[in-house]
PDB file of C-alpha atoms in Angstrom:
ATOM      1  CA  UNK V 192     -10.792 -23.888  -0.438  1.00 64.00           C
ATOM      2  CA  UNK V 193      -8.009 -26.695  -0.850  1.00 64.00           C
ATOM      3  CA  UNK V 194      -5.433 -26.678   1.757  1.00 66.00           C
ATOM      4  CA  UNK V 195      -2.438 -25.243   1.536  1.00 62.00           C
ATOM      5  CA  UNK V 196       0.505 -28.106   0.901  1.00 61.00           C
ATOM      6  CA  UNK V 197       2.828 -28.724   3.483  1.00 63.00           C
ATOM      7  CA  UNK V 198       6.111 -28.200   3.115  1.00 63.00           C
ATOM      8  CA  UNK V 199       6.418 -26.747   0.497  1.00 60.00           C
ATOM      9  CA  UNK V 200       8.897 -28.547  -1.268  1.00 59.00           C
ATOM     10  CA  UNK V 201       8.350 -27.815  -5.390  1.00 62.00           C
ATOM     11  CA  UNK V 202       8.255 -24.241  -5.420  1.00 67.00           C
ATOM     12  CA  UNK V 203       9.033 -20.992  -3.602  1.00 73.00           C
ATOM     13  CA  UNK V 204       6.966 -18.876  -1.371  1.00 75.00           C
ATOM     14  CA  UNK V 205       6.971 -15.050  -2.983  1.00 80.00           C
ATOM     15  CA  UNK V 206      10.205 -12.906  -1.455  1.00 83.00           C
ATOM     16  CA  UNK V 207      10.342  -8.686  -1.269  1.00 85.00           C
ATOM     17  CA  UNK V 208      11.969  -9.072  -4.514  1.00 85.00           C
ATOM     18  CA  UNK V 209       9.116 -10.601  -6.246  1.00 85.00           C
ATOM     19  CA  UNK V 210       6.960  -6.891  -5.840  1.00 88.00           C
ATOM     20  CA  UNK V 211       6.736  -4.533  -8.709  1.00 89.00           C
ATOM     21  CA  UNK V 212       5.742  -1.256  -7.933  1.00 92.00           C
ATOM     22  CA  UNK V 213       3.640   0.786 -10.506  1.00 92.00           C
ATOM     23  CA  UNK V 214       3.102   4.659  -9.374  1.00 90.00           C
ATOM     24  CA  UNK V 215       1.984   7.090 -12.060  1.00 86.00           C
ATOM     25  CA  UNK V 216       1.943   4.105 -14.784  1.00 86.00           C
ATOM     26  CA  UNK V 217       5.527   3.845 -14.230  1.00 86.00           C
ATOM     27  CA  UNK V 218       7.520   1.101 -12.897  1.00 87.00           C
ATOM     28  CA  UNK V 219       9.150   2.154  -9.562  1.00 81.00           C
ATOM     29  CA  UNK V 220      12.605   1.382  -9.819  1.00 67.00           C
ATOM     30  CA  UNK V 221      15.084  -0.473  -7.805  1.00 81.00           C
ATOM     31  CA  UNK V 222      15.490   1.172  -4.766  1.00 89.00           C
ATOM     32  CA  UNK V 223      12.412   0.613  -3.015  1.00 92.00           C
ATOM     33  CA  UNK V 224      13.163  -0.885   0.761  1.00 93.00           C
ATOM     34  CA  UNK V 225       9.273  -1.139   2.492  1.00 94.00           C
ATOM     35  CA  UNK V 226       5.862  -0.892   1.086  1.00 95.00           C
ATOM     36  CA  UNK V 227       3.292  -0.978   3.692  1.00 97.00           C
ATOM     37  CA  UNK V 228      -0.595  -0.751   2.845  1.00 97.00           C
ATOM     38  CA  UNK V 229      -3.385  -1.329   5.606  1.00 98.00           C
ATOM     39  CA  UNK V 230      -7.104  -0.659   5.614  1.00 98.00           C
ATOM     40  CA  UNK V 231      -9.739  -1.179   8.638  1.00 97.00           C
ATOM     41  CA  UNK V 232     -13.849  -0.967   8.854  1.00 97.00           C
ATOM     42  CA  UNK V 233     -14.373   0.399  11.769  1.00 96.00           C
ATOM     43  CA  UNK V 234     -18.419  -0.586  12.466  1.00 95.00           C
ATOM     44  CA  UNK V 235     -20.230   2.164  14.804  1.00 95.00           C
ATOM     45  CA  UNK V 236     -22.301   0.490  17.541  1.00 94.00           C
ATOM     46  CA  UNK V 237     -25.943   0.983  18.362  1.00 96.00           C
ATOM     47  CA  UNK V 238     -26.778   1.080  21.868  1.00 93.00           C
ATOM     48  CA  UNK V 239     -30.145   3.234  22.244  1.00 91.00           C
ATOM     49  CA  UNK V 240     -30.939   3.657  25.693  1.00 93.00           C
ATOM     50  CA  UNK V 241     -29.295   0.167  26.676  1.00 90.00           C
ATOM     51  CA  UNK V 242     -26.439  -1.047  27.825  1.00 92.00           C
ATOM     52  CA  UNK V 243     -25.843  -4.120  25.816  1.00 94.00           C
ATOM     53  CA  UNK V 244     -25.352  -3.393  22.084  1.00 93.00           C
ATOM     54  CA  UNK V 245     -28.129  -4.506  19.688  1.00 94.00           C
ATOM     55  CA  UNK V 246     -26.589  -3.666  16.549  1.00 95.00           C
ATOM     56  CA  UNK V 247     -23.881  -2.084  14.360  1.00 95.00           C
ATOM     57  CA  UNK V 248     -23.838   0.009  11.402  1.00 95.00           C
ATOM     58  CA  UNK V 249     -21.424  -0.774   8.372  1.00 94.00           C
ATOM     59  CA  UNK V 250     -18.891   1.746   9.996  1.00 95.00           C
ATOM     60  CA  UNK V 251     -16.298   4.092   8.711  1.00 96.00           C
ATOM     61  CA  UNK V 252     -13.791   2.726   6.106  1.00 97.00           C
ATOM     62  CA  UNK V 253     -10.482   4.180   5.953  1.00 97.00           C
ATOM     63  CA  UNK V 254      -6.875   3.260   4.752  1.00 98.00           C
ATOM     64  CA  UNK V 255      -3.507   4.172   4.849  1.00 98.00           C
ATOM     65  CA  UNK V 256      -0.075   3.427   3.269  1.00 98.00           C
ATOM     66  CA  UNK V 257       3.777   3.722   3.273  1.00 97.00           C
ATOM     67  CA  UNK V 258       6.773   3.904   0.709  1.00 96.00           C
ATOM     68  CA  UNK V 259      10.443   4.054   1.614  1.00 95.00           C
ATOM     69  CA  UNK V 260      13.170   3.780  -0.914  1.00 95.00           C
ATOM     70  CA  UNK V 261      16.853   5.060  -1.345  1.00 95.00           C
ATOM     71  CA  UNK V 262      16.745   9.025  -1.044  1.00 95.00           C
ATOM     72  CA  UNK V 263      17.760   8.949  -4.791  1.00 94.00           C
ATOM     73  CA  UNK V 264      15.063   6.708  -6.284  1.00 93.00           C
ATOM     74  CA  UNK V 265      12.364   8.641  -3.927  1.00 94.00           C
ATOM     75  CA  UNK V 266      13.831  11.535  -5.419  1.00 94.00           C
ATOM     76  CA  UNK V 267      13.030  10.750  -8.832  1.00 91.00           C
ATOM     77  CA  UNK V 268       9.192  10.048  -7.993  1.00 91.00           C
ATOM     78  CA  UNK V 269       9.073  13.126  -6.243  1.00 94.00           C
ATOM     79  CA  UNK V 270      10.461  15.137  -9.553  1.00 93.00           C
ATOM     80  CA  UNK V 271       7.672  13.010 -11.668  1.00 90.00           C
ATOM     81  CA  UNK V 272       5.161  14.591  -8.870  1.00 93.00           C
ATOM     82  CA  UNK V 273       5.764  18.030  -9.028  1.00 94.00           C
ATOM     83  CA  UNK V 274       5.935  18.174 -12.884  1.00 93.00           C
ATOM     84  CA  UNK V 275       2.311  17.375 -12.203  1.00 93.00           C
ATOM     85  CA  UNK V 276       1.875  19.857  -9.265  1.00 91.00           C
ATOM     86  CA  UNK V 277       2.901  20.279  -5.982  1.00 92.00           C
ATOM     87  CA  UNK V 278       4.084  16.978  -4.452  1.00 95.00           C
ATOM     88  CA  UNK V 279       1.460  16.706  -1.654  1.00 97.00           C
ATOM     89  CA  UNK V 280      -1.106  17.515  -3.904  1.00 95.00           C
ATOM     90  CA  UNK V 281      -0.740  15.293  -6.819  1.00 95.00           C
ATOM     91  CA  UNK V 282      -3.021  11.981  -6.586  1.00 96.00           C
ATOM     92  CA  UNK V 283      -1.997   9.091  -7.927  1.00 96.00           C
ATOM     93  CA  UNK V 284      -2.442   5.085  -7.684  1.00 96.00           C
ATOM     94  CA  UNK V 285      -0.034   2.771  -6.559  1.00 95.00           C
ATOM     95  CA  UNK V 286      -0.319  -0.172  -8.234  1.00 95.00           C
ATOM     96  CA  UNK V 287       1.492  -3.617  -6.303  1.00 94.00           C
ATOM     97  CA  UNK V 288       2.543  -6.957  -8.641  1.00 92.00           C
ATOM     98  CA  UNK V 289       3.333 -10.038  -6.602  1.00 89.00           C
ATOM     99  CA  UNK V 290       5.069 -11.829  -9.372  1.00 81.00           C
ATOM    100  CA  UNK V 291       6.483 -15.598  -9.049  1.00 73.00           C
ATOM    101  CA  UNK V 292       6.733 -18.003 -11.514  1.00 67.00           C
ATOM    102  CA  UNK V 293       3.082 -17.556 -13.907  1.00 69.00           C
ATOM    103  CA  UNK V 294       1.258 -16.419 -10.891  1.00 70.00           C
ATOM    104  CA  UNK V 295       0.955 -12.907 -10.743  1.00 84.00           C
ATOM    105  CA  UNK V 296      -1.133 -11.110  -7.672  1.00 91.00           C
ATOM    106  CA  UNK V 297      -2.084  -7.744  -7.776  1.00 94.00           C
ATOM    107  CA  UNK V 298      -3.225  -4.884  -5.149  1.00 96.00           C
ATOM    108  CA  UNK V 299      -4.213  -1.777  -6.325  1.00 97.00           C
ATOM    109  CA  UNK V 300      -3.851   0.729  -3.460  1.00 98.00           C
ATOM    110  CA  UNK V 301      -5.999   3.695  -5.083  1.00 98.00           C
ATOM    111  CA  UNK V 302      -6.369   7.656  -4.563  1.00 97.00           C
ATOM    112  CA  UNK V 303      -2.850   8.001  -3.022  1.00 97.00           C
ATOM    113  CA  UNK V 304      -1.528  11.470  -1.664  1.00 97.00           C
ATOM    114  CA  UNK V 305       1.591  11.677   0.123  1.00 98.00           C
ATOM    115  CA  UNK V 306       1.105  13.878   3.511  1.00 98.00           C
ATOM    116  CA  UNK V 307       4.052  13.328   5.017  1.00 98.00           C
ATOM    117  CA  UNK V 308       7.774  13.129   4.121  1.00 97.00           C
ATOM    118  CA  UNK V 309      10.399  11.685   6.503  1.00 97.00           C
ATOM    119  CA  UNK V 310      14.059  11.398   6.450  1.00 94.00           C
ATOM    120  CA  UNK V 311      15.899   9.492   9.226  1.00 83.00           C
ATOM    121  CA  UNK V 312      19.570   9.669   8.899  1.00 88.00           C
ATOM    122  CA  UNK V 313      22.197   7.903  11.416  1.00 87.00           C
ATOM    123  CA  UNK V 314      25.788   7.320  11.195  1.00 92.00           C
ATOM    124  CA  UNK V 315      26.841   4.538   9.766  1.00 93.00           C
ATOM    125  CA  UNK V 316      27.214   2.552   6.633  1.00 94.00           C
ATOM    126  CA  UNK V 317      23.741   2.141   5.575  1.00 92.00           C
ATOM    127  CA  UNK V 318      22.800   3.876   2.363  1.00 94.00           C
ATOM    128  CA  UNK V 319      20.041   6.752   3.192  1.00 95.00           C
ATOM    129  CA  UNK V 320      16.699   6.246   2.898  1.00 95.00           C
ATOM    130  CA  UNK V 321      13.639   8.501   2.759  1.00 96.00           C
ATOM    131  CA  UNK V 322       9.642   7.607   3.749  1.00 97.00           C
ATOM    132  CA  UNK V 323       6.399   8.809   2.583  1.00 97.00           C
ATOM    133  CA  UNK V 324       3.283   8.175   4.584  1.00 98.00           C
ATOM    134  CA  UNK V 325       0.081   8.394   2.453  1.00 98.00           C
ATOM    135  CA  UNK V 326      -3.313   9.384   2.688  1.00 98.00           C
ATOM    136  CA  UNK V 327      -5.510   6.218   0.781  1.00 98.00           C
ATOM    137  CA  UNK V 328      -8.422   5.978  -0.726  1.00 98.00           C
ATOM    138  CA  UNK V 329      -9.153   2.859  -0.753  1.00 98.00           C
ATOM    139  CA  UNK V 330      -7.137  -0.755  -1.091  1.00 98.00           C
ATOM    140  CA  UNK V 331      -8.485  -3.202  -3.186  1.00 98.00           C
ATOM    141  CA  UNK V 332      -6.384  -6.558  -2.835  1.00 96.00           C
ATOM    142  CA  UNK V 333      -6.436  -8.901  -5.764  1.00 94.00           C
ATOM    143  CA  UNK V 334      -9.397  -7.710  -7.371  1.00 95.00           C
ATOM    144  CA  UNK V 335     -11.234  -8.194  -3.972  1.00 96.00           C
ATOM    145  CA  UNK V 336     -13.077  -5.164  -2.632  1.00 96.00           C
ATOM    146  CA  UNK V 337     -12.906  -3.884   0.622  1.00 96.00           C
ATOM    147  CA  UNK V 338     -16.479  -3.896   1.723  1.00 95.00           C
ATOM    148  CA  UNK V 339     -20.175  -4.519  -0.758  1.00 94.00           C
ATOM    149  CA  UNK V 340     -20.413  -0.947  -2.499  1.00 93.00           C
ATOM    150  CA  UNK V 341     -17.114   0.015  -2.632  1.00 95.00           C
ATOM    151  CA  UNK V 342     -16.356   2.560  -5.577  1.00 94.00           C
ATOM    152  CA  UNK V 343     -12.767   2.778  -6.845  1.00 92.00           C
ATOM    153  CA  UNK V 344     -12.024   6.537  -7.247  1.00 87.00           C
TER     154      UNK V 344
END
């Protein structure tokens, strides 16, 4: 791997506003305020009868993400999920475009299903936003799977 030029003087390092969001094969629109996407393999240990551990096994994959967005832009994705079904019961993928300049990065965040909405209001001037946690399949980050033998759903 080369290393990374320091400063970076002839260019610019991607911002918030260089994600596109793609849910349901539609562009989410303006609006959205956090995207947050994490995934962990959690290895099980192998002990036997000993104290010191002689092993591990592959573990237990598991993932989890986050959308928050103006209460009437999250609206408007909820109304496209319940023309499909209930909205904690429609799957879908959320697709995320780093784009700057000609490079484009891409993380597909795949078998989405939001479990739980949240609203958070306070006074103030700040327009009102609303969250939805989500249960994940599985995260696969720039064409780069999470673990050998990983199946996108």
């Amino acid at each position: 791997m080369a290393p990374l030029p320091y400063p970076l003087v002839n260019g610019e390092y991607p911002s918030f506003c260089s994600l596109v969001a793609v849910i349901l094969g539609e562009r989410f629109p303006i609006g959205l305020t956090a995207l947050n996407y994490e995934d962990n393999l959690e290895p099980g240990e192998v002990r036997g009868n000993s104290a010191q551990l002689i092993g591990r096994t592959l573990g237990d994959y598991g993932a989890t993400a986050s959308i928050t967005a103006y209460k009437p832009q999250m609206s408007d994705i909820l109304t496209t999920l319940a023309r499909r079904g209930g909205i904690y019961q429609v799957s879908f993928n959320l697709i995320v475009n780093i784009e700057r300049a000609a490079t484009l990065h891409t993380d597909e965040v795949l078998g989405c299903r939001i479990v739980t909405l949240t609203d958070d209001h306070s006074e103030g001037t700040d327009a009102l936003v609303q969250q939805a946690s989500l249960h994940v399949m599985g995260i696969v980050r720039d064409g780069r799977l999470p673990y050998a033998g990983f199946r996108k759903p």
